[in-house]
N, CA, C and O of each residue as an XYZ file, in Angstrom:
640
protein
N     -14.179     23.765    -21.815
C     -14.252     23.185    -20.366
C     -15.036     22.678    -19.597
O     -16.095     23.242    -19.321
N     -14.671     21.434    -19.050
C     -16.108     21.158    -18.361
C     -15.687     21.530    -17.129
O     -14.517     21.816    -16.876
N     -16.750     21.543    -16.196
C     -16.360     22.120    -14.893
C     -16.595     21.314    -13.819
O     -16.218     21.443    -12.655
N     -17.482     20.183    -14.508
C     -17.674     18.903    -13.474
C     -16.669     17.748    -13.898
O     -16.904     16.542    -13.819
N     -15.507     18.342    -14.363
C     -14.278     17.098    -14.757
C     -13.397     17.496    -13.629
O     -13.292     18.658    -13.236
N     -12.629     16.252    -13.015
C     -11.985     16.501    -12.026
C     -10.554     16.852    -12.579
O      -9.770     17.491    -11.877
N     -10.284     16.508    -13.605
C      -9.242     16.753    -14.731
C      -9.298     18.184    -14.657
O      -8.852     18.651    -13.609
N      -9.666     18.873    -15.377
C      -9.801     20.438    -15.191
C      -9.345     20.984    -14.008
O      -8.575     21.945    -13.991
N      -9.892     20.273    -12.722
C      -9.477     21.202    -11.692
C      -7.930     20.996    -11.037
O      -7.262     21.789    -10.372
N      -7.587     19.464    -11.535
C      -6.406     19.334    -11.192
C      -5.345     19.894    -12.075
O      -4.198     20.154    -11.711
N      -5.685     20.007    -12.904
C      -4.358     21.045    -14.122
C      -4.448     22.524    -13.385
O      -3.361     23.052    -13.151
N      -5.510     23.163    -13.039
C      -5.449     24.109    -12.080
C      -4.773     23.928    -11.381
O      -3.591     24.230    -11.547
N      -5.148     23.455    -10.477
C      -4.238     22.855     -9.206
C      -2.910     23.019     -9.482
O      -2.193     23.851     -8.926
N      -2.622     22.382    -10.180
C      -1.209     22.559    -10.502
C      -0.328     23.323    -11.308
O       0.879     23.407    -11.079
N      -0.983     23.949    -12.362
C      -0.864     25.265    -12.559
C      -0.207     26.458    -11.724
O       0.830     27.120    -11.668
N      -1.817     26.281    -10.932
C      -1.453     27.397     -9.566
C       0.341     26.754     -8.662
O       1.385     27.379     -8.852
N       0.298     25.826     -8.006
C       1.132     25.196     -7.763
C       2.827     25.904     -8.179
O       3.753     26.396     -7.534
N       2.570     25.633     -9.469
C       3.666     25.966    -10.340
C       4.032     27.741    -10.262
O       5.163     28.220    -10.346
N       2.665     28.558    -10.068
C       2.814     29.657    -10.341
C       3.417     30.403     -9.328
O       4.021     31.473     -9.404
N       3.108     29.514     -8.124
C       3.536     29.997     -6.866
C       5.118     29.832     -6.286
O       5.648     30.707     -5.601
N       5.830     28.489     -6.695
C       6.956     27.609     -6.595
C       7.639     28.138     -7.759
O       8.852     28.268     -7.590
N       7.159     28.502     -8.977
C       8.423     29.080     -9.841
C       8.389     30.174    -10.181
O       8.449     30.602    -11.334
N       8.226     31.100     -8.605
C       7.854     32.935     -8.844
C       6.914     33.787     -9.362
O       6.797     34.979     -9.077
N       6.234     33.140    -10.146
C       5.066     33.513    -11.561
C       4.384     34.744    -10.696
O       4.218     35.872    -11.160
N       3.986     34.304     -9.248
C       3.246     35.669     -8.903
C       3.894     36.035     -7.549
O       4.711     35.498     -6.802
N       3.341     36.924     -7.553
C       3.988     37.885     -6.412
C       3.076     37.445     -5.080
O       3.469     37.492     -3.915
N       1.976     37.079     -5.467
C       1.091     36.376     -4.391
C       1.060     34.801     -4.225
O       0.125     34.052     -4.507
N       2.392     34.448     -3.661
C       2.768     32.945     -3.662
C       1.753     32.342     -2.856
O       0.917     31.517     -3.226
N       1.927     32.893     -1.582
C       0.669     32.139     -0.626
C      -0.873     31.849     -1.290
O      -1.491     30.785     -1.294
N      -1.317     33.298     -1.906
C      -2.799     33.305     -2.988
C      -2.619     31.989     -3.717
O      -3.461     31.133     -3.447
N      -1.776     31.704     -4.500
C      -1.721     31.215     -5.507
C      -1.867     29.375     -4.835
O      -2.513     28.405     -5.232
N      -1.067     29.553     -3.865
C      -1.170     28.245     -3.169
C      -2.893     27.720     -2.612
O      -3.472     26.636     -2.690
N      -3.251     28.888     -2.124
C      -4.798     28.601     -1.714
C      -5.571     28.713     -2.585
O      -6.632     28.151     -2.313
N      -5.544     29.402     -3.977
C      -6.112     28.739     -4.938
C      -5.832     27.431     -5.370
O      -6.718     26.583     -5.481
N      -4.608     27.214     -5.629
C      -4.523     25.374     -5.678
C      -5.225     24.781     -4.620
O      -6.265     24.343     -5.112
N      -5.190     24.541     -3.422
C      -5.722     23.874     -2.442
C      -7.186     23.678     -2.974
O      -7.679     22.572     -3.197
N      -7.680     24.610     -3.111
C      -9.421     25.053     -4.292
C      -9.506     23.876     -4.639
O     -10.038     22.840     -4.239
N      -8.675     24.333     -5.737
C      -8.742     23.758     -7.024
C      -8.531     22.372     -6.577
O      -9.369     21.495     -6.786
N      -7.760     22.229     -6.153
C      -7.077     20.016     -5.254
C      -8.713     19.881     -4.570
O      -9.288     18.803     -4.717
N      -9.219     20.693     -4.037
C     -10.105     19.878     -3.162
C     -11.666     19.856     -3.794
O     -12.688     19.378     -3.302
N     -11.454     20.570     -5.098
C     -12.556     20.852     -6.259
C     -12.820     19.022     -6.411
O     -13.689     18.217     -6.078
N     -11.563     18.998     -7.081
C     -11.502     17.759     -7.915
C     -11.452     16.719     -6.807
O     -11.554     15.559     -7.209
N     -11.379     16.813     -6.090
C     -11.254     15.648     -4.801
C     -12.804     15.256     -4.825
O     -13.248     14.138     -5.085
N     -13.705     16.659     -4.431
C     -15.079     16.349     -4.379
C     -15.712     15.546     -5.505
O     -16.555     14.671     -5.309
N     -15.204     15.936     -6.807
C     -15.417     15.238     -7.908
C     -15.397     14.109     -7.761
O     -16.100     13.452     -8.528
N     -14.809     13.583     -7.002
C     -14.543     11.803     -7.293
C     -13.187     11.448     -7.826
O     -12.957     10.269     -8.097
N     -12.261     12.379     -8.001
C     -10.862     12.399     -8.906
C     -10.294     10.638     -8.853
O      -9.599     10.340     -7.881
N     -10.487      9.956     -9.494
C      -9.602      8.766     -9.560
C      -8.608      8.420     -9.433
O      -8.229      7.379     -8.897
N      -7.600      9.806    -10.235
C      -6.184      9.519    -10.254
C      -5.624      9.706     -8.938
O      -4.526      9.169     -8.790
N      -6.191     10.462     -7.724
C      -5.210     10.802     -6.613
C      -4.532     12.381     -6.984
O      -4.042     12.858     -5.960
N      -4.449     12.907     -7.676
C      -3.715     13.955     -8.076
C      -3.562     15.398     -7.411
O      -2.565     16.120     -7.428
N      -4.980     15.667     -6.736
C      -5.774     16.815     -6.596
C      -4.838     16.403     -4.564
O      -4.391     17.247     -3.788
N      -4.884     14.886     -4.377
C      -4.371     14.087     -3.265
C      -2.795     15.030     -3.202
O      -2.226     15.707     -2.345
N      -2.599     14.745     -4.189
C      -0.895     14.679     -4.193
C      -0.961     16.255     -4.556
O      -0.147     16.690     -3.742
N      -1.307     17.079     -5.086
C      -1.270     18.453     -5.376
C      -1.462     19.046     -4.040
O      -0.841     20.109     -4.027
N      -2.098     18.815     -2.806
C      -2.652     19.121     -1.445
C      -1.402     19.043     -0.612
O      -1.043     19.953      0.136
N      -0.543     17.531     -0.835
C       0.430     17.009     -0.306
C       1.460     17.912     -0.364
O       2.042     18.290      0.653
N       1.807     18.391     -1.766
C       2.884     18.987     -2.064
C       2.979     20.332     -1.246
O       4.021     20.806     -0.794
N       1.641     20.896     -1.126
C       1.270     22.392     -0.407
C       1.605     22.136      0.625
O       2.689     22.557      1.028
N       0.885     21.445      1.325
C       1.104     20.915      2.971
C       2.402     20.723      3.558
O       2.766     21.188      4.639
N       3.136     19.944      2.705
C       4.612     19.593      3.031
C       5.355     21.308      3.324
O       5.899     21.724      4.347
N       5.118     22.008      2.027
C       5.719     23.330      1.512
C       5.255     24.276      2.989
O       6.056     25.122      3.387
N       4.188     24.107      3.594
C       3.735     24.616      4.777
C       3.753     24.363      6.180
O       3.365     24.947      7.192
N       4.487     23.013      5.825
C       5.082     22.366      7.083
C       3.902     22.204      8.097
O       3.883     22.611      9.259
N       2.607     21.315      7.212
C       1.416     20.990      7.783
C       2.413     18.999      7.656
O       2.217     18.259      6.693
N       3.035     18.747      8.442
C       3.573     17.374      7.735
C       2.602     15.961      8.123
O       2.871     14.858      7.648
N       1.601     16.166      8.930
C       0.884     15.178      9.697
C      -0.270     15.589      8.309
O      -0.231     14.746      7.412
N      -0.944     16.398      8.144
C      -2.143     16.720      6.778
C      -1.311     16.171      5.432
O      -1.862     15.332      4.719
N      -0.075     16.624      5.125
C       0.638     15.997      4.021
C       0.692     14.804      3.822
O       0.417     14.295      2.735
N       1.276     13.782      5.467
C       0.828     12.362      5.205
C       0.044     11.830      4.649
O       0.220     11.127      3.654
N      -1.767     12.254      5.614
C      -2.547     11.915      5.121
C      -2.988     12.084      3.684
O      -3.679     11.170      3.234
N      -2.715     13.065      2.916
C      -2.583     13.493      1.482
C      -2.215     12.340      0.711
O      -3.083     11.638      0.193
N      -0.649     12.026      0.568
C      -0.132     11.155      0.485
C      -0.350      9.685      0.246
O      -0.185      9.012     -0.772
N      -0.793      9.343      1.537
C      -1.718      8.458      1.800
C      -2.776      7.790      0.622
O      -2.827      6.756     -0.045
N      -3.832      9.416      0.846
C      -4.867      9.175     -0.077
C      -4.692      8.884     -1.535
O      -5.244      8.039     -2.239
N      -3.594      9.986     -1.878
C      -2.942      9.693     -2.798
C      -2.628      7.988     -3.502
O      -2.985      7.441     -4.546
N      -1.848      7.582     -2.405
C      -1.346      5.924     -2.396
C      -2.557      5.115     -3.021
O      -2.540      4.359     -3.992
N      -3.613      5.479     -2.201
C      -4.563      4.054     -2.257
C      -5.456      4.486     -3.628
O      -6.213      3.594     -4.012
N      -5.466      5.657     -4.365
C      -5.789      5.720     -5.384
C      -4.586      5.586     -6.767
O      -5.024      5.420     -7.905
N      -3.278      5.666     -6.547
C      -2.131      5.252     -7.699
C      -1.355      4.533     -7.148
O      -0.269      5.055     -7.400
N      -1.095      3.281     -6.287
C       0.013      2.717     -5.695
C       0.889      2.147     -6.083
O       1.741      1.572     -5.404
N       0.790      2.246     -7.794
C       1.941      2.058     -8.723
C       2.992      3.963     -8.622
O       4.207      4.146     -8.698
N       2.235      4.658     -8.498
C       2.527      5.854     -9.378
C       4.335      5.943     -8.150
O       4.421      5.300     -7.104
N       5.248      6.674     -8.576
C       6.567      6.913     -8.191
C       6.568      8.128     -7.528
O       7.286      8.309     -6.544
N       5.770      9.046     -8.011
C       5.410     10.358     -7.571
C       4.520     10.423     -5.964
O       4.451     11.411     -5.232
N       3.993      9.260     -5.756
C       3.433      9.294     -4.707
C       4.386      9.201     -3.983
O       4.711     10.095     -3.202
N       5.187      7.774     -4.153
C       6.420      7.154     -2.921
C       7.000      8.520     -2.690
O       7.003      8.772     -1.485
N       7.586      9.672     -3.566
C       8.247     10.264     -3.724
C       8.052     11.160     -2.681
O       8.947     11.556     -1.934
N       6.755     11.514     -2.624
C       6.070     12.768     -2.151
C       6.718     12.050     -0.448
O       7.650     12.359      0.296
N       5.680     11.028     -0.417
C       5.675     10.436      0.837
C       7.103     10.406      1.885
O       7.183     10.571      3.103
N       8.465     10.041      0.554
C       9.560     10.137      1.174
C       9.960     11.629      1.687
O      10.592     11.924      2.701
N       9.605     12.179      1.046
C      10.022     13.820      1.481
C       9.197     14.343      2.667
O       9.572     15.241      3.420
N       7.810     13.557      2.767
C       7.169     14.109      4.079
C       7.772     13.118      5.234
O       7.876     13.682      6.323
N       8.025     12.285      5.218
C       9.014     11.692      6.648
C      10.040     12.021      6.682
O      10.663     11.955      7.741
N      10.775     12.645      5.202
C      12.399     13.351      5.846
C      12.166     14.545      6.878
O      12.850     14.652      7.897
N      11.009     15.556      6.490
C      10.881     16.616      6.901
C      10.091     16.411      8.168
O       9.891     17.442      8.812
N       9.544     15.155      8.715
C       8.723     15.168      9.583
C       9.924     14.187     10.761
O       9.731     14.010     11.964
N      10.477     13.956     10.384
C      11.579     13.342     11.761
C      11.531     11.726     11.071
O      12.255     10.828     11.502
N      11.096     11.640     10.565
C      11.016      9.678      9.881
C      12.329      9.785      8.938
O      11.720      9.346      7.962
N      13.387      9.967      8.523
C      14.088      9.146      7.475
C      14.328      8.098      7.166
O      14.609      7.807      6.003
N      14.287      7.373      7.995
C      14.518      5.792      7.657
C      13.380      5.429      7.112
O      13.419      4.401      6.435
N      11.907      6.237      7.261
C      11.055      5.682      6.452
C      10.945      6.261      4.880
O      10.533      5.714      3.857
N      11.512      7.655      5.132
C      11.719      8.537      3.692
C      13.117      7.649      2.888
O      13.302      7.836      1.685
N      13.885      6.853      3.551
C      14.615      6.209      2.353
C      13.953      5.068      2.120
O      14.173      5.042      0.909
N      13.412      4.246      2.285
C      12.234      3.329      2.115
C      11.701      3.866      0.833
O      12.044      3.487     -0.287
N      10.749      4.874      1.137
C       9.727      5.345      0.238
C      10.536      6.430     -0.752
O       9.907      7.287     -1.373
N      11.999      6.307     -0.836
C      12.692      7.432     -2.333
C      12.859      5.864     -3.133
O      12.260      5.696     -4.196
N      13.629      4.850     -2.601
C      13.609      3.670     -2.898
C      12.908      2.733     -3.637
O      13.264      1.816     -4.378
N      11.439      3.316     -3.144
C      10.594      2.354     -3.946
C       9.697      3.743     -4.886
O       8.487      3.521     -4.928
N      10.050      4.832     -5.472
C       9.633      5.260     -6.076
C      10.998      5.201     -7.425
O      10.671      5.023     -8.598
N      12.385      5.366     -7.042
C      13.121      4.790     -7.991
C      12.858      3.757     -8.784
O      12.876      3.779    -10.014
N      12.512      2.472     -7.808
C      12.456      1.233     -8.123
C      10.986      1.561     -8.986
O      11.403      1.695    -10.137
N      10.064      1.682     -9.013
C       8.667      2.089     -9.672
C       9.014      2.717    -11.175
O       8.117      2.539    -11.999
N       9.899      3.250    -11.524
C       9.920      4.197    -12.635
C      11.393      3.731    -13.562
O      12.471      3.714    -12.968
N      11.325      3.413    -14.857
C      12.467      3.237    -15.494
C      13.747      4.835    -16.018
O      14.961      4.963    -16.173
N      12.379      5.834    -16.126
C      12.996      7.021    -15.906
C      13.394      8.030    -15.058
O      12.916      9.163    -15.102
N      14.251      7.669    -14.284
C      13.870      8.547    -12.769
C      14.136     10.349    -12.462
O      15.176     10.990    -12.619
N      13.315     10.636    -12.169
C      13.876     11.805    -12.331
C      14.521     12.514    -10.963
O      14.341     11.891     -9.917
N      15.317     13.868    -10.890
C      16.473     13.940    -10.088
C      15.242     14.287     -8.625
O      15.666     14.249     -7.470
N      14.286     14.490     -8.819
C      13.656     14.794     -6.957
C      13.654     13.022     -6.473
O      13.614     12.714     -5.282
N      13.702     12.018     -7.538
C      13.912     11.075     -6.756
C      14.810     10.494     -5.858
O      14.362     10.097     -4.783
N      16.121     10.362     -6.135
C      17.025     10.632     -5.423
C      18.206     11.694     -4.381
O      19.214     11.565     -3.685
N      16.886     13.161     -5.049
C      16.901     14.118     -3.985
C      16.690     13.327     -2.424
O      17.401     12.956     -1.491
N      15.416     13.336     -2.757
C      15.025     12.778     -1.381
C      15.773     11.714     -0.604
O      16.105     11.792      0.579
N      15.992     10.696     -1.448
C      16.693      9.700     -0.727
C      18.196     10.018     -0.279
O      18.843      9.484      0.622
N      18.605     11.131     -1.242
C      19.896     12.018     -0.315
C      19.393     13.092      0.463
O      20.202     13.807      1.054
N      18.745     13.209      0.510
C      18.325     14.052      2.225
C      17.811     12.626      3.533
O      18.132     12.485      4.713
N      17.109     11.972      2.818
C      17.065     10.986      4.099
C      18.489     10.239      4.687
O      18.779     10.004      5.860
N      19.019     10.044      3.845
C      20.558      9.396      4.542
C      21.067     10.609      4.953
O      21.418     10.744      6.125
N      21.163     11.567      4.113
C      21.705     12.856      5.412
C      21.460     13.367      6.317
O      22.163     14.176      6.923
N      20.060     12.864      6.666
C      19.800     13.444      8.222
C      19.654     12.203      9.088
O      19.472     12.320     10.300
N      19.717     11.198      8.585
C      20.552     10.226      9.533
C      21.701     10.025      9.541
O      22.213      8.954      9.865
N      22.156     10.793      9.269
C      23.906     10.702      9.570
C      24.682      9.581      8.513
O      25.732      9.007      8.801
N      24.110      9.445      7.540
C      24.836      7.930      6.643
C      25.403      9.075      5.336
O      24.875      9.243      4.237
N      26.302      9.571      5.743
C      26.975     10.525      4.996
C      27.281      9.859      3.377
O      26.852     10.235      2.286
N      28.101      8.849      3.700
C      28.478      8.378      2.429
C      27.437      8.302      0.838
O      27.485      8.545     -0.368
N      26.307      7.637      2.216
C      24.979      6.672      0.936
C      24.387      8.171      0.566
O      23.590      8.325     -0.360
N      24.874      9.284      1.408
C      23.572     10.473      0.803
C      24.360     11.180     -0.454
O      23.748     11.621     -1.427
N      25.895     11.239     -0.313
C      26.636     11.528     -0.628
C      26.718     10.803     -2.375
O      27.061     11.462     -3.357
N      26.331      9.396     -2.405
C      26.202      8.395     -3.431
C      24.895      8.867     -4.128
O      24.858      8.855     -5.358
N      23.979      9.220     -3.514
C      23.021      9.539     -3.817
C      22.368     11.096     -4.020
O      21.221     11.495     -4.224
N      23.537     11.698     -3.877
C      23.364     13.243     -4.343
C      24.366     13.284     -5.524
O      24.160     14.042     -6.472
N      25.149     12.699     -5.487
C      25.844     12.201     -7.064
C      24.836     11.603     -8.268
O      25.175     11.917     -9.409
N      23.947     10.991     -8.166
C      22.505     10.713     -9.208
C      22.075     11.469     -9.225
O      21.756     11.799    -10.368
N      21.750     12.215     -8.372
C      21.044     13.610     -8.539
C      21.274     14.751     -9.569
O      20.520     15.349    -10.335
N      22.187     14.802     -9.381
C      23.418     15.599    -10.019
C      23.815     15.194    -11.586
O      24.093     16.074    -12.401
N      23.814     14.234    -11.820
C      24.242     13.349    -13.072
C      22.655     13.859    -13.572
O      22.628     14.662    -14.504
N      21.736     13.546    -13.156
C      20.204     13.791    -14.116
C      20.219     15.573    -14.297
O      19.762     15.963    -15.371
N      20.680     16.587    -13.380
C      20.267     17.807    -13.088
C      21.194     18.594    -12.744
O      21.105     19.179    -11.664
N      22.195     18.768    -13.510
C      23.264     19.204    -13.226
C      23.172     20.696    -11.911
O      24.076     21.131    -11.198
N      21.929     21.080    -12.005
C      21.796     22.809    -11.623
C      21.249     22.551    -10.345
O      20.975     23.545     -9.674
N      20.962     21.095     -9.712
C      20.126     21.129     -8.418
C      20.956     21.627     -7.327
O      21.971     21.160     -6.811
N      20.083     23.002     -7.029
C      20.250     23.851     -5.636
C      20.977     23.375     -3.913
O      21.910     23.645     -3.158
N      19.885     22.591     -4.023
C      19.860     21.456     -2.925
C      20.696     20.730     -2.993
O      21.446     20.886     -2.029
N      21.093     19.777     -3.800
C      22.064     18.937     -3.685
C      23.323     19.385     -3.929
O      24.199     18.553     -3.695
N      23.699     20.489     -4.344
C      24.839     21.351     -4.314
C      25.162     21.453     -3.052
O      26.082     21.015     -2.360
N      24.378     22.011     -2.899
C      24.729     22.582     -1.294
C      24.759     21.504     -0.447
O      25.328     21.861      0.584
N      24.483     20.566     -0.398
C      24.562     18.970      0.254
C      25.920     18.293      0.188
O      26.360     17.390      0.899
N      26.631     19.101     -1.094
C      27.969     18.157     -1.354
C      28.517     19.083     -0.898
O      29.693     18.732     -0.809
N      28.394     20.341     -0.444
C      29.456     21.455     -0.481
C      30.150     21.084      0.856
O      31.110     21.742      1.256
Protein backbone atom coordinates (compact mmCIF):
# COMPACT_ATOMS: atom_id res chain seq x y z
CA UNK A 1 0.00 0.00 0.00
CA UNK A 2 1.12 3.49 -0.78
CA UNK A 3 0.12 5.87 2.01
CA UNK A 4 0.48 8.91 -0.25
CA UNK A 5 -1.83 7.53 -2.91
CA UNK A 6 -5.33 9.01 -2.93
CA UNK A 7 -6.59 5.77 -4.49
CA UNK A 8 -5.83 3.78 -1.34
CA UNK A 9 -7.70 6.28 0.82
CA UNK A 10 -10.68 6.29 -1.56
CA UNK A 11 -10.91 2.51 -1.36
CA UNK A 12 -10.65 2.69 2.43
CA UNK A 13 -13.40 5.33 2.53
CA UNK A 14 -15.70 3.34 0.27
CA UNK A 15 -15.07 0.16 2.25
CA UNK A 16 -15.99 1.87 5.53
CA UNK A 17 -19.06 3.38 3.87
CA UNK A 18 -20.20 -0.06 2.71
CA UNK A 19 -19.50 -1.59 6.13
CA UNK A 20 -21.78 1.02 7.68
CA UNK A 21 -24.57 1.00 5.12
CA UNK A 22 -24.73 -2.76 4.58
CA UNK A 23 -24.79 -3.53 8.30
CA UNK A 24 -21.36 -5.14 8.60
CA UNK A 25 -20.44 -2.94 11.57
CA UNK A 26 -22.33 -2.52 14.82
CA UNK A 27 -20.86 0.97 15.10
CA UNK A 28 -22.11 2.32 11.78
CA UNK A 29 -21.62 5.98 12.72
CA UNK A 30 -18.00 5.29 13.66
CA UNK A 31 -17.50 3.55 10.31
CA UNK A 32 -18.96 6.60 8.54
CA UNK A 33 -16.63 8.88 10.52
CA UNK A 34 -13.71 6.70 9.43
CA UNK A 35 -14.95 6.88 5.84
CA UNK A 36 -15.05 10.69 5.99
CA UNK A 37 -11.52 10.78 7.42
CA UNK A 38 -10.21 8.54 4.63
CA UNK A 39 -12.06 10.57 1.98
CA UNK A 40 -10.63 13.78 3.42
CA UNK A 41 -7.14 12.28 3.24
CA UNK A 42 -7.68 11.40 -0.44
CA UNK A 43 -8.88 14.95 -1.09
CA UNK A 44 -5.85 16.37 0.75
CA UNK A 45 -3.65 14.28 -1.56
CA UNK A 46 -5.23 16.04 -4.58
CA UNK A 47 -7.27 13.06 -5.74
CA UNK A 48 -8.05 13.85 -9.37
CA UNK A 49 -10.95 11.37 -9.55
CA UNK A 50 -13.37 13.19 -7.27
CA UNK A 51 -14.17 9.91 -5.52
CA UNK A 52 -13.40 11.29 -2.07
CA UNK A 53 -15.89 14.09 -2.67
CA UNK A 54 -18.50 11.57 -3.88
CA UNK A 55 -18.13 9.43 -0.76
CA UNK A 56 -18.32 12.47 1.51
CA UNK A 57 -21.45 13.60 -0.33
CA UNK A 58 -23.13 10.22 0.12
CA UNK A 59 -22.40 10.27 3.85
CA UNK A 60 -23.47 13.90 4.26
CA UNK A 61 -26.73 13.13 2.45
CA UNK A 62 -27.28 10.14 4.71
CA UNK A 63 -26.73 12.42 7.72
CA UNK A 64 -29.15 15.01 6.27
CA UNK A 65 -26.45 17.63 5.82
CA UNK A 66 -27.87 18.66 2.47
CA UNK A 67 -25.85 21.83 1.87
CA UNK A 68 -22.60 20.01 2.61
CA UNK A 69 -23.68 17.07 0.45
CA UNK A 70 -24.42 19.36 -2.49
CA UNK A 71 -21.06 21.09 -2.07
CA UNK A 72 -19.31 17.70 -2.09
CA UNK A 73 -21.29 16.57 -5.13
CA UNK A 74 -20.43 19.79 -6.94
CA UNK A 75 -16.74 19.32 -6.09
CA UNK A 76 -16.93 15.80 -7.50
CA UNK A 77 -18.65 17.16 -10.62
CA UNK A 78 -15.80 19.60 -11.24
CA UNK A 79 -13.39 16.66 -11.25
CA UNK A 80 -15.54 14.20 -13.20
CA UNK A 81 -18.21 16.01 -15.21
CA UNK A 82 -19.10 12.96 -17.30
CA UNK A 83 -19.57 10.56 -14.36
CA UNK A 84 -23.19 9.39 -14.16
CA UNK A 85 -22.86 8.68 -10.44
CA UNK A 86 -22.11 12.35 -9.80
CA UNK A 87 -25.40 13.27 -11.48
CA UNK A 88 -27.27 10.62 -9.49
CA UNK A 89 -25.81 11.93 -6.23
CA UNK A 90 -26.70 15.50 -7.13
CA UNK A 91 -30.22 14.34 -8.01
CA UNK A 92 -30.64 12.56 -4.69
CA UNK A 93 -29.37 15.59 -2.78
CA UNK A 94 -31.83 17.83 -4.63
CA UNK A 95 -34.67 15.39 -3.93
CA UNK A 96 -34.05 15.31 -0.20
CA UNK A 97 -33.42 19.04 0.14
CA UNK A 98 -36.74 20.11 -1.34
CA UNK A 99 -35.72 20.63 -4.98
CA UNK A 100 -37.08 17.54 -6.77
CA UNK A 101 -37.41 19.42 -10.08
CA UNK A 102 -33.60 19.66 -10.08
CA UNK A 103 -33.52 16.01 -9.03
CA UNK A 104 -35.39 15.06 -12.21
CA UNK A 105 -32.87 16.90 -14.37
CA UNK A 106 -29.88 15.33 -12.63
CA UNK A 107 -31.38 11.81 -12.70
CA UNK A 108 -32.06 12.13 -16.42
CA UNK A 109 -28.47 13.23 -17.00
CA UNK A 110 -27.23 10.24 -14.97
CA UNK A 111 -29.28 7.87 -17.13
CA UNK A 112 -28.16 9.59 -20.33
CA UNK A 113 -24.46 9.35 -19.40
CA UNK A 114 -24.28 5.55 -19.21
CA UNK A 115 -25.22 2.66 -21.49
CA UNK A 116 -25.67 0.36 -18.48
CA UNK A 117 -28.14 1.99 -16.11
CA UNK A 118 -27.87 0.88 -12.47
CA UNK A 119 -31.15 0.69 -10.52
CA UNK A 120 -30.20 3.70 -8.41
CA UNK A 121 -30.60 6.09 -11.33
CA UNK A 122 -34.27 5.47 -12.17
CA UNK A 123 -34.92 5.26 -8.41
CA UNK A 124 -33.66 8.85 -8.03
CA UNK A 125 -35.88 9.84 -10.96
CA UNK A 126 -38.90 8.04 -9.49
CA UNK A 127 -38.40 9.73 -6.12
CA UNK A 128 -38.17 13.16 -7.75
CA UNK A 129 -41.38 12.65 -9.72
CA UNK A 130 -43.13 11.31 -6.62
CA UNK A 131 -42.06 14.32 -4.55
CA UNK A 132 -43.41 16.64 -7.26
CA UNK A 133 -46.77 14.85 -7.26
CA UNK A 134 -46.19 13.45 -10.76
CA UNK A 135 -47.38 9.99 -9.86
CA UNK A 136 -47.68 8.51 -13.36
CA UNK A 137 -44.08 9.49 -14.16
CA UNK A 138 -42.97 8.20 -10.75
CA UNK A 139 -44.62 4.84 -11.43
CA UNK A 140 -42.98 4.56 -14.85
CA UNK A 141 -39.54 5.33 -13.40
CA UNK A 142 -40.11 3.00 -10.44
CA UNK A 143 -41.03 0.18 -12.80
CA UNK A 144 -37.77 0.83 -14.62
CA UNK A 145 -35.95 0.38 -11.33
CA UNK A 146 -37.73 -2.88 -10.61
CA UNK A 147 -36.89 -4.21 -14.06
CA UNK A 148 -33.22 -3.74 -13.20
CA UNK A 149 -33.44 -4.88 -9.56
CA UNK A 150 -36.71 -6.58 -8.57
CA UNK A 151 -35.83 -6.58 -4.85
CA UNK A 152 -35.48 -2.80 -4.51
CA UNK A 153 -37.39 -2.07 -1.29
CA UNK A 154 -37.81 1.72 -1.57
CA UNK A 155 -39.22 1.44 -5.07
CA UNK A 156 -41.54 -1.43 -4.13
CA UNK A 157 -42.92 0.65 -1.26
CA UNK A 158 -43.45 3.60 -3.61
CA UNK A 159 -45.52 1.42 -5.95
CA UNK A 160 -47.59 -0.12 -3.15
